[in-house]
CSV table of C-alpha atoms and ligand atoms in Angstrom, one decimal:
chain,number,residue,atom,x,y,z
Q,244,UNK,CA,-7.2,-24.1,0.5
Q,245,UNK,CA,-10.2,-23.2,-2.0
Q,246,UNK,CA,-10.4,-19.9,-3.9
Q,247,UNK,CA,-12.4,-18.8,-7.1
Q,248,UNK,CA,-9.2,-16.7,-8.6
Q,249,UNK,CA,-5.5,-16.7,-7.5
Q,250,UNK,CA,-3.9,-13.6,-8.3
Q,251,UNK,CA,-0.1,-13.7,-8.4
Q,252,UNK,CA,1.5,-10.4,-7.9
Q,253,UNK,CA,0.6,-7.1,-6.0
Q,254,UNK,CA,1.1,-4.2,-8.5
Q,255,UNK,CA,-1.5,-2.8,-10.2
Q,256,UNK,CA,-2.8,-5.3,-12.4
Q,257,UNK,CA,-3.2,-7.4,-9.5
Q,258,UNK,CA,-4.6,-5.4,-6.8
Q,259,UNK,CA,-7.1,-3.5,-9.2
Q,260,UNK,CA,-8.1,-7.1,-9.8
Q,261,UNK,CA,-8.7,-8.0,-6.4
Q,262,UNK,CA,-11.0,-5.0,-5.8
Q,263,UNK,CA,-13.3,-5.4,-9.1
Q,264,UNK,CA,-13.9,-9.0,-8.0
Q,265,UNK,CA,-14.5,-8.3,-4.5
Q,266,UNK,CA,-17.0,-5.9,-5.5
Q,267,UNK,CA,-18.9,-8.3,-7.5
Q,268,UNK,CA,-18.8,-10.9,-4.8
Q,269,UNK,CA,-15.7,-13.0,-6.1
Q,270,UNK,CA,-13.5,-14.3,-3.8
Q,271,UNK,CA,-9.8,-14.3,-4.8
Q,272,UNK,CA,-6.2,-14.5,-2.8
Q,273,UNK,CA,-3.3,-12.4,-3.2
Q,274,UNK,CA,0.0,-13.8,-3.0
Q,275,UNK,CA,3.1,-11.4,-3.5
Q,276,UNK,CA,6.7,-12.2,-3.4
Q,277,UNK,CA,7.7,-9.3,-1.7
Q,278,UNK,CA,7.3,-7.5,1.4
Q,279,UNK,CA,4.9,-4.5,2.0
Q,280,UNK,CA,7.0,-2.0,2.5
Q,281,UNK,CA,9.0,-2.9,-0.5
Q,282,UNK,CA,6.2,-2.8,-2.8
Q,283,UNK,CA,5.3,0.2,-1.2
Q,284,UNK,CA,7.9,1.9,-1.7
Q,285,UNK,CA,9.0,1.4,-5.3
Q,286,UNK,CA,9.4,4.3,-7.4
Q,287,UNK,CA,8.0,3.4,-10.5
Q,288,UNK,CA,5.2,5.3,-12.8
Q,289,UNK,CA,3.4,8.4,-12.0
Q,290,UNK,CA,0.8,9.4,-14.5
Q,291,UNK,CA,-3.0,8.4,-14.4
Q,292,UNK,CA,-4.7,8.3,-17.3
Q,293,UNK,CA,-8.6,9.7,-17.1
Q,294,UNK,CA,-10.1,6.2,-17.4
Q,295,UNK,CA,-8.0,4.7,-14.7
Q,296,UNK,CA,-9.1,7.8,-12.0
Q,297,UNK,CA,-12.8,7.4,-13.1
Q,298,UNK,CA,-12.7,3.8,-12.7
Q,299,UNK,CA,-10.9,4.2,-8.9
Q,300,UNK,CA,-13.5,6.5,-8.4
Q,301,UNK,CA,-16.2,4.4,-9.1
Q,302,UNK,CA,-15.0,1.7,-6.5
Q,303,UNK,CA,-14.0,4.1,-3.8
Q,304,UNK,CA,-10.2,4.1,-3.7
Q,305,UNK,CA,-9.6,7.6,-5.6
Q,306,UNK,CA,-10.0,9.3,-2.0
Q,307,UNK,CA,-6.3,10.3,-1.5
Q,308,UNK,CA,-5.1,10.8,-4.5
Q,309,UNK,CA,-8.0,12.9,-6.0
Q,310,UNK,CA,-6.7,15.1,-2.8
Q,311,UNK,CA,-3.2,15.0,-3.0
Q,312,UNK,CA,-3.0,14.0,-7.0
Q,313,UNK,CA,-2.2,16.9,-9.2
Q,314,UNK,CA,-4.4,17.5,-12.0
Q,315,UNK,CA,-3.2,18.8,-15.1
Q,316,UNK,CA,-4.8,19.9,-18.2
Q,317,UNK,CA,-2.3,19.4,-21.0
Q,318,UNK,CA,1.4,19.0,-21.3
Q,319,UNK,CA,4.6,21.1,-22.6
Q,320,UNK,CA,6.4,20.2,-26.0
Q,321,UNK,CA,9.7,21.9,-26.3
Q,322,UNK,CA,12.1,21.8,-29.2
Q,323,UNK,CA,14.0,24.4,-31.4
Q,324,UNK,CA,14.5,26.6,-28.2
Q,325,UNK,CA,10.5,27.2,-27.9
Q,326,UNK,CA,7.5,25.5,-25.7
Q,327,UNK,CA,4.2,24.3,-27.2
Q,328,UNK,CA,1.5,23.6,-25.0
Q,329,UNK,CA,-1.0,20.6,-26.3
Q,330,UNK,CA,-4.3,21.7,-24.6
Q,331,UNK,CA,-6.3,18.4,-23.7
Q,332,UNK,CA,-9.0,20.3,-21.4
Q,333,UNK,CA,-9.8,22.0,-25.4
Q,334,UNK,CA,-8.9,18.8,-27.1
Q,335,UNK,CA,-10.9,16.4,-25.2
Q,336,UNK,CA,-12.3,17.7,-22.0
Q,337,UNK,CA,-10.2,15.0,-19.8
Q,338,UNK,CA,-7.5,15.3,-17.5
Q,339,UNK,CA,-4.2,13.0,-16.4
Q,340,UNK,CA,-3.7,12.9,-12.8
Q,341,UNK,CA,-0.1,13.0,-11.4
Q,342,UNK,CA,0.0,10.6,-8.5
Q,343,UNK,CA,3.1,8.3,-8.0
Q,344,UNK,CA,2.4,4.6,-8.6
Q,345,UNK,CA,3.6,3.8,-5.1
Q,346,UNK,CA,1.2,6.1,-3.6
Q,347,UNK,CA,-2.0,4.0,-5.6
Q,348,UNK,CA,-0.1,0.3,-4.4
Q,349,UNK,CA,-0.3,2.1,-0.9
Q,350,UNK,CA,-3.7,2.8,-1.4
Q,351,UNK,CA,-4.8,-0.3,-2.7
Q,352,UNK,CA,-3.4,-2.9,-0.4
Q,353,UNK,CA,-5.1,-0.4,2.7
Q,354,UNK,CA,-8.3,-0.5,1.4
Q,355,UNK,CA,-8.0,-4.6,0.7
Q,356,UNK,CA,-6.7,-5.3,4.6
Q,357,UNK,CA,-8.9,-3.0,6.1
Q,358,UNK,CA,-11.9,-5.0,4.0
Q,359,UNK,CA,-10.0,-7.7,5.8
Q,360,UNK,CA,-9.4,-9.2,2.1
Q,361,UNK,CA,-6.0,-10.8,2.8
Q,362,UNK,CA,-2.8,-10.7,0.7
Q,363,UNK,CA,0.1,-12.7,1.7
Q,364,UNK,CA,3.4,-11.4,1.3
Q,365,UNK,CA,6.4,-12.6,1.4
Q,366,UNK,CA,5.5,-15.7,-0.6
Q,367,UNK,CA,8.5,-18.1,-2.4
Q,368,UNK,CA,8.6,-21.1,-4.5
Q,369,UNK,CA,5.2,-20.0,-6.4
Q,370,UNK,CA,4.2,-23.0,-9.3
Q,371,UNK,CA,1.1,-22.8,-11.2
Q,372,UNK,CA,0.1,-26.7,-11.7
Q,373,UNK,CA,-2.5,-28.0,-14.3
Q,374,UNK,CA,-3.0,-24.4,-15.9
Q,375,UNK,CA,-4.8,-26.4,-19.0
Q,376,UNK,CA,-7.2,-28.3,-17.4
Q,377,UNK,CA,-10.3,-27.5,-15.3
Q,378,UNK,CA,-8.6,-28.4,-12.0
Q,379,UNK,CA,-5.4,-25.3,-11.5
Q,380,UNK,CA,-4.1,-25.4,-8.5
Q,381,UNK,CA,-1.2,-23.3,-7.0
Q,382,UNK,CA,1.8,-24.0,-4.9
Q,383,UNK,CA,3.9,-22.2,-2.8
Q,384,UNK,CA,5.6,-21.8,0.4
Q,385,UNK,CA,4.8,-19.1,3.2
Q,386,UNK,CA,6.2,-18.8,6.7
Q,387,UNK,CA,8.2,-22.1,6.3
Q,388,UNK,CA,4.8,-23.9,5.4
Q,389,UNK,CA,4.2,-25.5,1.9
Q,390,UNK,CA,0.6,-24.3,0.9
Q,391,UNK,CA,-1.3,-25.1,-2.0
Q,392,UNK,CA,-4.5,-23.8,-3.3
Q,393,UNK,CA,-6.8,-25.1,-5.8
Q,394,UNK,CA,-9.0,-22.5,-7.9
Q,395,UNK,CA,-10.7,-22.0,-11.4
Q,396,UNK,CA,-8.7,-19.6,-13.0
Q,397,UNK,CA,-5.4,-18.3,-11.8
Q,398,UNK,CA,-4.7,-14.4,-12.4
Q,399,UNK,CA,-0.9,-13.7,-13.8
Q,400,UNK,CA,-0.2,-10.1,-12.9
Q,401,UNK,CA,3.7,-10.9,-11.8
Q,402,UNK,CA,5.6,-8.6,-14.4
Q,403,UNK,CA,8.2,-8.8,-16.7
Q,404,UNK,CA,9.8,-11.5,-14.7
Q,405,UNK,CA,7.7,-13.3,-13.0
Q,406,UNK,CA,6.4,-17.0,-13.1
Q,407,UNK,CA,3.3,-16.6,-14.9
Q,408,UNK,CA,4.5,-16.3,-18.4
Q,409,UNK,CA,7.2,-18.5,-18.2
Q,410,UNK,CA,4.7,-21.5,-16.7
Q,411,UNK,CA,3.5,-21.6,-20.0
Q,412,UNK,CA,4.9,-24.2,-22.4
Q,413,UNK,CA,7.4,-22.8,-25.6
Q,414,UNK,CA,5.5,-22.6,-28.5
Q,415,UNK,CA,2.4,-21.3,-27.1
Q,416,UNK,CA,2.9,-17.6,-27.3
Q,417,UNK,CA,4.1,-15.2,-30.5
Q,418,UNK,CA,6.4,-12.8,-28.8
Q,419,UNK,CA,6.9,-9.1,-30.7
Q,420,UNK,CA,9.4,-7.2,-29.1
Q,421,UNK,CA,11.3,-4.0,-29.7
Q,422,UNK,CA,14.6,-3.6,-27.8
Q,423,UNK,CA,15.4,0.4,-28.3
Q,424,UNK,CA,19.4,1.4,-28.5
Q,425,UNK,CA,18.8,4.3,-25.3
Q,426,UNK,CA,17.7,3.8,-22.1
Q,427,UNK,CA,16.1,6.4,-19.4
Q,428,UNK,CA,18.6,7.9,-16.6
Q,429,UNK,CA,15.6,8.9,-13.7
Q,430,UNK,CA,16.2,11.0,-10.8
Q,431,UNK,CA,14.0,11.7,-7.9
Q,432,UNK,CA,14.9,15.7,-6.4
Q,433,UNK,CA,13.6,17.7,-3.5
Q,434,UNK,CA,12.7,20.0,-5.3
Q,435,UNK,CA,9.7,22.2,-6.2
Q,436,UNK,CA,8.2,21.4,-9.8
Q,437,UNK,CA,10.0,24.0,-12.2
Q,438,UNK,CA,7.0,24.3,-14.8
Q,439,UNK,CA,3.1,23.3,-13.8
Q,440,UNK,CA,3.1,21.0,-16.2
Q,441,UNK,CA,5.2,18.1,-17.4
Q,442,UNK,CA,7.5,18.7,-20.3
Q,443,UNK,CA,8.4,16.8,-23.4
Q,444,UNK,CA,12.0,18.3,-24.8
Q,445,UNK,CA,13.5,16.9,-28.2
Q,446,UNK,CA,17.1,18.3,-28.1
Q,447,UNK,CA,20.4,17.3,-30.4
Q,448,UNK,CA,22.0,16.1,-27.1
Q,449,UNK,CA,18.6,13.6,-26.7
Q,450,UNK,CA,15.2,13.5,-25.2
Q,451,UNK,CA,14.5,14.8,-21.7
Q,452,UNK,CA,11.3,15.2,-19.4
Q,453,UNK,CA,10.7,17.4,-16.3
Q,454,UNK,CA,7.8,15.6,-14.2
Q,455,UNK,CA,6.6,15.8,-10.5
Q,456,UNK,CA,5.8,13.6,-8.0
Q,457,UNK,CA,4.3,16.5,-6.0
Q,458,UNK,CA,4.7,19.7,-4.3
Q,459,UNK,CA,8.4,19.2,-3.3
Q,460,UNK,CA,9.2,16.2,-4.9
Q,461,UNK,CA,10.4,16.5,-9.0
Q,462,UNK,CA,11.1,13.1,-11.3
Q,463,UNK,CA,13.3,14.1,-13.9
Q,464,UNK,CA,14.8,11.7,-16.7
Q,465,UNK,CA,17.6,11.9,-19.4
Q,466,UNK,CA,18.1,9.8,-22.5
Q,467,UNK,CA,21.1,8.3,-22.1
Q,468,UNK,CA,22.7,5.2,-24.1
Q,469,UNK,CA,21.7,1.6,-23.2
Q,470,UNK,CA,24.5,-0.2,-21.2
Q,471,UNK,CA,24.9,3.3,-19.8
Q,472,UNK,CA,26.9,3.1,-16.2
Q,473,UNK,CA,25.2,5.0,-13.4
Q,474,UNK,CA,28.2,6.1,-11.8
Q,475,UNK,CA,29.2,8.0,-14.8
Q,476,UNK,CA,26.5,10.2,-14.3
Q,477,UNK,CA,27.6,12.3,-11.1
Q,478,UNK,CA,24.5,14.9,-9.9
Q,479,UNK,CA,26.2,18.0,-11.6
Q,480,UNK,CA,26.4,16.3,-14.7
Q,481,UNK,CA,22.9,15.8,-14.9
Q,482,UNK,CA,21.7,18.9,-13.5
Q,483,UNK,CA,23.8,20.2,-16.7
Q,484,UNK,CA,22.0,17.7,-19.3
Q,485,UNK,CA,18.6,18.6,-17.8
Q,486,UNK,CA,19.4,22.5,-18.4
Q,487,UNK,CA,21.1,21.9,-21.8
Q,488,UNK,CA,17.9,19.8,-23.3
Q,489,UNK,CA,15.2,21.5,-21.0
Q,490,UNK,CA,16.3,25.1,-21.7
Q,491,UNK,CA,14.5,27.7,-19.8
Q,492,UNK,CA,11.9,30.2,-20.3
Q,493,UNK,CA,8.5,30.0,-21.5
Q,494,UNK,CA,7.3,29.0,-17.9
Q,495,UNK,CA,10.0,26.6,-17.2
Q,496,UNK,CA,13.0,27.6,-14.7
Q,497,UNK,CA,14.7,24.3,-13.8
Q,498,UNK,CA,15.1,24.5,-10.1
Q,499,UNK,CA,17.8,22.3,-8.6
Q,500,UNK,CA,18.1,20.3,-5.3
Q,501,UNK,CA,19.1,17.3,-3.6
Q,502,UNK,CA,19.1,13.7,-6.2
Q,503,UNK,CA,17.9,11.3,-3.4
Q,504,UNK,CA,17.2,8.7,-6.2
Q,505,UNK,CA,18.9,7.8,-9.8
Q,506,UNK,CA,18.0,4.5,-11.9
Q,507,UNK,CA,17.9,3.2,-15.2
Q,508,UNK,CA,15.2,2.1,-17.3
Q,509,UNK,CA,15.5,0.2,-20.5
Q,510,UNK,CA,13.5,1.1,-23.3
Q,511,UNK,CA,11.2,-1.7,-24.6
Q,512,UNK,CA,8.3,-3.0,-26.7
Q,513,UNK,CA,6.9,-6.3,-26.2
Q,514,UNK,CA,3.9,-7.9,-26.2
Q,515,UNK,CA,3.0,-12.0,-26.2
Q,516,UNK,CA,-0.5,-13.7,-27.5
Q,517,UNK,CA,-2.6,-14.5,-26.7
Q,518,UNK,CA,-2.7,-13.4,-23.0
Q,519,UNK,CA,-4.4,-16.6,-21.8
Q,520,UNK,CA,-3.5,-20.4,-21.7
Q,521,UNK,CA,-5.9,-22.5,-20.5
Q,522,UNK,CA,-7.2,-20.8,-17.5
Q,523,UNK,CA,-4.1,-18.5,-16.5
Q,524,UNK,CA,-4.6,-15.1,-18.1
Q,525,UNK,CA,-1.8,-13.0,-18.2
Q,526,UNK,CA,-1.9,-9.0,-17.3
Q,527,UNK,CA,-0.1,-6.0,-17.4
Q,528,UNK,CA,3.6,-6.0,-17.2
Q,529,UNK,CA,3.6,-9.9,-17.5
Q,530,UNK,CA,2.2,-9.6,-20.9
Q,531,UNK,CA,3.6,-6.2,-21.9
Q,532,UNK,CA,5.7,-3.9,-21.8
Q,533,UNK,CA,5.8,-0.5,-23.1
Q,534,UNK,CA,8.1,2.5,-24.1
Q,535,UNK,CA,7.8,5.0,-20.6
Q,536,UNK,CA,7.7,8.1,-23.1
Q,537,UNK,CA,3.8,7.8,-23.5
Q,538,UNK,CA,3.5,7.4,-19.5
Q,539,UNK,CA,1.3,3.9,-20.4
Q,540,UNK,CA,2.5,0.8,-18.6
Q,541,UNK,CA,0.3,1.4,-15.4
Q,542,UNK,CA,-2.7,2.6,-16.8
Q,543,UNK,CA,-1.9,-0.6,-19.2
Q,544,UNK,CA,-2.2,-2.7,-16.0
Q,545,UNK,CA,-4.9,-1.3,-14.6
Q,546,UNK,CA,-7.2,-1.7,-18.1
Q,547,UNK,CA,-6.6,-5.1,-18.5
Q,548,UNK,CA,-7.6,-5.8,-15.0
Q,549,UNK,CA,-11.0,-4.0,-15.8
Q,550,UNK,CA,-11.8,-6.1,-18.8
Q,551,UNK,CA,-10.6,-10.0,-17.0
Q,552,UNK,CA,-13.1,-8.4,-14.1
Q,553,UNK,CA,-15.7,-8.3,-16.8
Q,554,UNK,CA,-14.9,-11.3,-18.1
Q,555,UNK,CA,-15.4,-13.1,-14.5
Q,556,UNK,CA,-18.1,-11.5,-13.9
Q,557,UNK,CA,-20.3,-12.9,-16.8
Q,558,UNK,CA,-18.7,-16.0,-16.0
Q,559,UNK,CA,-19.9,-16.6,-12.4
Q,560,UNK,CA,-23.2,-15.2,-13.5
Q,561,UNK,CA,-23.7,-17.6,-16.3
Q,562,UNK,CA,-21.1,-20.5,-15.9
Q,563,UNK,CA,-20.4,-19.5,-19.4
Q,564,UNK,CA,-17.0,-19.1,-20.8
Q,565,UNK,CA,-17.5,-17.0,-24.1
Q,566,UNK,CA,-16.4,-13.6,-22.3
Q,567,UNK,CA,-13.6,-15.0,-20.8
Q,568,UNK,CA,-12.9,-16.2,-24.3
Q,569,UNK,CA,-12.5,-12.5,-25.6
Q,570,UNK,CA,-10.1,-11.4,-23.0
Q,571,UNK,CA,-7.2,-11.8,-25.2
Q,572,UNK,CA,-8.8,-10.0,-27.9
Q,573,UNK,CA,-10.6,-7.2,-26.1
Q,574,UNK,CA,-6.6,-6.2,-24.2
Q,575,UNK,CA,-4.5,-6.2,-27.5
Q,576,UNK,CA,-6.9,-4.0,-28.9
Q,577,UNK,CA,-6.1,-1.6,-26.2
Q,578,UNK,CA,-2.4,-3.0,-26.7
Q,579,UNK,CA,-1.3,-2.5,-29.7
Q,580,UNK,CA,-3.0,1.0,-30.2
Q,581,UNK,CA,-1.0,2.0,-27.0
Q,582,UNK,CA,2.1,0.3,-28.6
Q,583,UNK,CA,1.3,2.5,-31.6
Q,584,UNK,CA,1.3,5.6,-29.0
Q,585,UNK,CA,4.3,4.8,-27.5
Q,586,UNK,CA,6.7,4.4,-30.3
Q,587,UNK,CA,5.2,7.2,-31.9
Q,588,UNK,CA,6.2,9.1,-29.0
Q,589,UNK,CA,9.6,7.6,-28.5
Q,590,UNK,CA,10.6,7.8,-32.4
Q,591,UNK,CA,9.5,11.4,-31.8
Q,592,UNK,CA,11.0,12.9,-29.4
Q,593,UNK,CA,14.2,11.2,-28.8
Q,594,UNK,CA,17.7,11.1,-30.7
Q,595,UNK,CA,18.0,8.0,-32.7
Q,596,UNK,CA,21.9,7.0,-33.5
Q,597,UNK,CA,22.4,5.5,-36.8
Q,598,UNK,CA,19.6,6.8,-38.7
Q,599,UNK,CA,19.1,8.5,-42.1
Q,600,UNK,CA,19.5,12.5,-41.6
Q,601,UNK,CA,16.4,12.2,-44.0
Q,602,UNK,CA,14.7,9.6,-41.2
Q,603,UNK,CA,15.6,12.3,-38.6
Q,604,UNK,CA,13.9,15.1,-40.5
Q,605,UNK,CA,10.5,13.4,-40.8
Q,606,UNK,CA,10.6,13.0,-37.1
Q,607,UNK,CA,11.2,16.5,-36.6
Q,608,UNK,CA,8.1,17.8,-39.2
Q,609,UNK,CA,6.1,14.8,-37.4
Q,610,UNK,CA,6.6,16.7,-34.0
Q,611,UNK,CA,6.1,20.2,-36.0
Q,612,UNK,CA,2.8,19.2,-37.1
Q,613,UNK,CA,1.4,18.1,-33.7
Q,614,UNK,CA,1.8,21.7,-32.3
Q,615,UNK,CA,0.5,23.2,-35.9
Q,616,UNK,CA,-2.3,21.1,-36.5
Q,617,UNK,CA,-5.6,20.9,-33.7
Q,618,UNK,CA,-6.2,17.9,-35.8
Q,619,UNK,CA,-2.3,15.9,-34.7
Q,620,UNK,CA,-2.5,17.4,-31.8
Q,621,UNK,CA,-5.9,16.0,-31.0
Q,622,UNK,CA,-4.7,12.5,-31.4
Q,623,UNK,CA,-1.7,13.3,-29.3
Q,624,UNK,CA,-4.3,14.4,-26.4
Q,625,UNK,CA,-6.4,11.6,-27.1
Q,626,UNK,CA,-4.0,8.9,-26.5
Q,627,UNK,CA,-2.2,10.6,-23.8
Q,628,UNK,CA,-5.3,10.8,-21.5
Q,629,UNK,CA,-6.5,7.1,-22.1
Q,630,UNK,CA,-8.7,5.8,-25.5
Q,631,UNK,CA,-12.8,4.8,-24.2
Q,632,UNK,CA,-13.0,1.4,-23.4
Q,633,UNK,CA,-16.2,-0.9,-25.0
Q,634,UNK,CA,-17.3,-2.0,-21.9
Q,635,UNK,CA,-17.3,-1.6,-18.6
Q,636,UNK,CA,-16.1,-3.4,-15.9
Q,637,UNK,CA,-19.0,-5.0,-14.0
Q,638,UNK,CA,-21.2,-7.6,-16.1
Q,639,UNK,CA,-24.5,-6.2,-15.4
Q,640,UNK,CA,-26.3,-8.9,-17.2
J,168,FAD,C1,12.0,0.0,-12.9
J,168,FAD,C2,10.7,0.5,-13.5
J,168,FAD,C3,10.5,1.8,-13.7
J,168,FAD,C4,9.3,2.3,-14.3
J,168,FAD,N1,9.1,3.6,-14.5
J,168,FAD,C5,8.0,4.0,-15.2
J,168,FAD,C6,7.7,5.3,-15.4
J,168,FAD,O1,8.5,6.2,-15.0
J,168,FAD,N2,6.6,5.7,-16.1
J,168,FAD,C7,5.7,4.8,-16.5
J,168,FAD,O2,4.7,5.1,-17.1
J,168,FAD,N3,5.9,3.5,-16.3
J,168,FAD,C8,7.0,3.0,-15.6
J,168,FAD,N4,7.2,1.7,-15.4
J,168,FAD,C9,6.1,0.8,-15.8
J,168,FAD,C10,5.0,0.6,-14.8
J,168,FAD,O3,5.5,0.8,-13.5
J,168,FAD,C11,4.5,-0.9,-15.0
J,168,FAD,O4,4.0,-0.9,-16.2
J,168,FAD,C12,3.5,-1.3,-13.9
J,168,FAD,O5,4.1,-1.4,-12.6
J,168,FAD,C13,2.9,-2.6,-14.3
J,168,FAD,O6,2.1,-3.1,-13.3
J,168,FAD,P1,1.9,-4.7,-13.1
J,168,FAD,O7,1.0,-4.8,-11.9
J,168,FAD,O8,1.6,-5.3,-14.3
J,168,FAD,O9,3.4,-5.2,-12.7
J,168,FAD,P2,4.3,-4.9,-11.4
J,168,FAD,O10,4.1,-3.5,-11.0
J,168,FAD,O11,5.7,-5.2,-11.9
J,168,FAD,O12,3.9,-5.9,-10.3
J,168,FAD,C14,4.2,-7.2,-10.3
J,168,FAD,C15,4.2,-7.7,-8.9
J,168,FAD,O13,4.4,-9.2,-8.9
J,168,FAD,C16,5.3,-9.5,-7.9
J,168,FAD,N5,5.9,-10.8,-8.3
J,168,FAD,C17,6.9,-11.1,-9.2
J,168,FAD,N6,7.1,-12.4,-9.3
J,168,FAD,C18,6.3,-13.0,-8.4
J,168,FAD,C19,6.0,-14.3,-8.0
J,168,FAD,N7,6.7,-15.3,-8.6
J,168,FAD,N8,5.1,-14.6,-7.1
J,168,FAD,C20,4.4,-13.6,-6.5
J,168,FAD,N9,4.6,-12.3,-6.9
J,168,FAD,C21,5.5,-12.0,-7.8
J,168,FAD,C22,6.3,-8.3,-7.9
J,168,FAD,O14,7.0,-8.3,-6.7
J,168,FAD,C23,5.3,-7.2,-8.1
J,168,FAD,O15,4.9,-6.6,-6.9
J,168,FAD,C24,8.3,1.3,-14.8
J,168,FAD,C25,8.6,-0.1,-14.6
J,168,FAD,C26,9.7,-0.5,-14.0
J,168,FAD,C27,10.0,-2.0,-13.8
């Protein structure tokens, strides 16, 4: 088997891929190590930044969620028993889009098989071979059958734990990472969304957020300490953190209902460079990770994808290299200032054990000045709705 690009992984990163280089002619293969309906089916992310909905717009896949996504206009701070609202149709004129992530993988992998664009799932045993030469080729096995596919550049959108990263020698990458002492307790509830908007609470107890994942679906989360043990957090006593820290009034009544989910999340920073070696480039989750509070890891995915599109696209219209050369440069740009966003966030809003009272006091005036200053807030809104990108992501030559 022959292929231009061989993408490794079917989340975002890798299935936004796929479509950009389909669109400019480039064939590529999918191979994914889990089934459809798991991938489906995962409950992950759930908030679109601007960028990412214009640039599924402008290929043709924003048709169901620009119908059943929820648009919102700003978000809800609340802290010292009152709400703040931080305005980003005033601030900026964009919008975030609620849709969960699930929903977009659903999307995606339709539109690729009914393009008849194929993705093989189930796939086991994936090695990437000669990854610093001209020649990559990978391996893998597939119903029972050992294939192996040569290629020019190999596409490493396999997450946190996947192969890709790891298949490249020690020594090659500079990790930064930022292991955070709390951890985020998530619920899924049938129930209707108790404010119109998501809320941001900063309480003594910790940080909490009210979200939706539509009209009769809520996705809730508590700060709770790392190594914390799901099963000591029965329904009622989170339906009784979630009131404590989310309070009530000021256009938020916390309705309660039925938990038919509950997970964990670690809180994390980490990011490797660069995101190539030879001609595998790393993207999204297998290159970063970020903090959930500034709702960033997909649209994360989904940016890095549009720039390595670019960056193929110049190169099969030249046979040059240099753009490809700037991949690494062009994401951690975009990186690091969502990094920035992220902790900022996090250190924000959440409780931080062990700290100076004085540390904790300059958090609290740091969140007092975004909802007293157009000028704080603005940077708030800015970040939170997705940061312009320099180019876009055809090569138009
Ligand atoms: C448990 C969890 C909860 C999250 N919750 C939130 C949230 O609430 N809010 C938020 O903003 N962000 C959240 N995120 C972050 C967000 O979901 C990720 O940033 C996003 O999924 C990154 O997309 P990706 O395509 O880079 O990686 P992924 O979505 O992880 O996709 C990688 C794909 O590669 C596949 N794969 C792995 N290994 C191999 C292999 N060897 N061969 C082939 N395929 C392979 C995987 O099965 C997977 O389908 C969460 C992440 C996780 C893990």
């Amino acid at each position: 088997m022959r292929t231009q690009v061989v993408i490794v992984g079917a989340g975002p990163a890798g299935l936004t891929l796929a479509h950009l280089l389909h669109r400019q002619g480039i064939d590529c293969l999918v191979l994914e190590a889990r089934a459809r309906e798991h991938i489906e089916t995962r409950v992950r992310a759930g908030v679109l930044e601007q960028p990412t909905v214009d640039l599924l717009d402008e290929i043709g896949l924003a048709g169901r969620l620009r119908v059943e996504g929820m648009t919102h206009h700003g978000i809800r701070l609340r802290f010292d028993h009152a709400m703040h609202r931080i305005d980003f149709a005033d601030l900026t004129g964009a919008a975030i889009t609620v849709y969960a992530q699930q929903e977009l993988v659903k999307d995606l992998v339709a539109a690729r098989l009914a393009g008849g664009q194929p993705i093989l799932f189930d796939v086991d045993d994936v090695r990437l071979d000669g990854v610093d030469t001209d020649r990559p080729r990978v391996r893998f096995r597939h119903d029972g059958r050992e294939r192996t596919v040569d290629c020019d550049v190999i596409a490493g959108c396999d997450g946190f734990h996947g192969i890709s990263r790891a298949s490249i020698p020690a020594g090659v990458l500079t990790v930064h990472e930022r292991v955070y002492p709390f951890a985020w307790l998530g619920i899924l509830a049938r129930t209707r969304p108790s404010c119109d908007e998501l809320v941001y609470a900063r309480h003594p107890d910790g940080f909490a957020l009210h979200s939706m994942r539509g009209p009769e679906v809520t996705r809730q989360y508590l700060q709770v300490p790392a190594g914390t043990d799901l099963a000591d957090w029965p329904d009622e006593r989170i339906w009784t953190g979630l009131r404590r820290r989310l309070g009530h009034g000021d256009g938020l009544d916390l309705e309660e209902g039925p938990i038919f989910d509950k997970s964990l999340a670690p809180m994390r920073s980490f990011v490797v460079e660069p995101m190539r070696y030879g001609r595998l480039f790393l993207l999204g989750d297998a290159a970063h990770i970020v903090p959930a509070t500034g709702a960033k890891g997909l649209n994360l995915a989904v940016a890095d994808a549009r720039v390595l599109s670019y960056g193929l696209g110049h190169h099969y219209a030249t046979g040059r290299w240099d753009e490809l050369d700037r991949y690494t440069a062009r994401c951690l740009r975009r990186v690091w200032q969502v990094q920035q966003f992220s902790w900022w966030m996090t250190a924000m809003l959440h409780r931080i054990d062990g700290t100076q009272p004085f540390d904790e006091r300059l958090r609290a005036a740091e969140l007092d000045r975004v909802v007293s200053s157009r000028a704080a807030a603005t940077t708030l809104a800015e970040n939170y709705v997705g940061l312009p990108f320099a180019t876009g992501w055809v090569w138009r030559g």
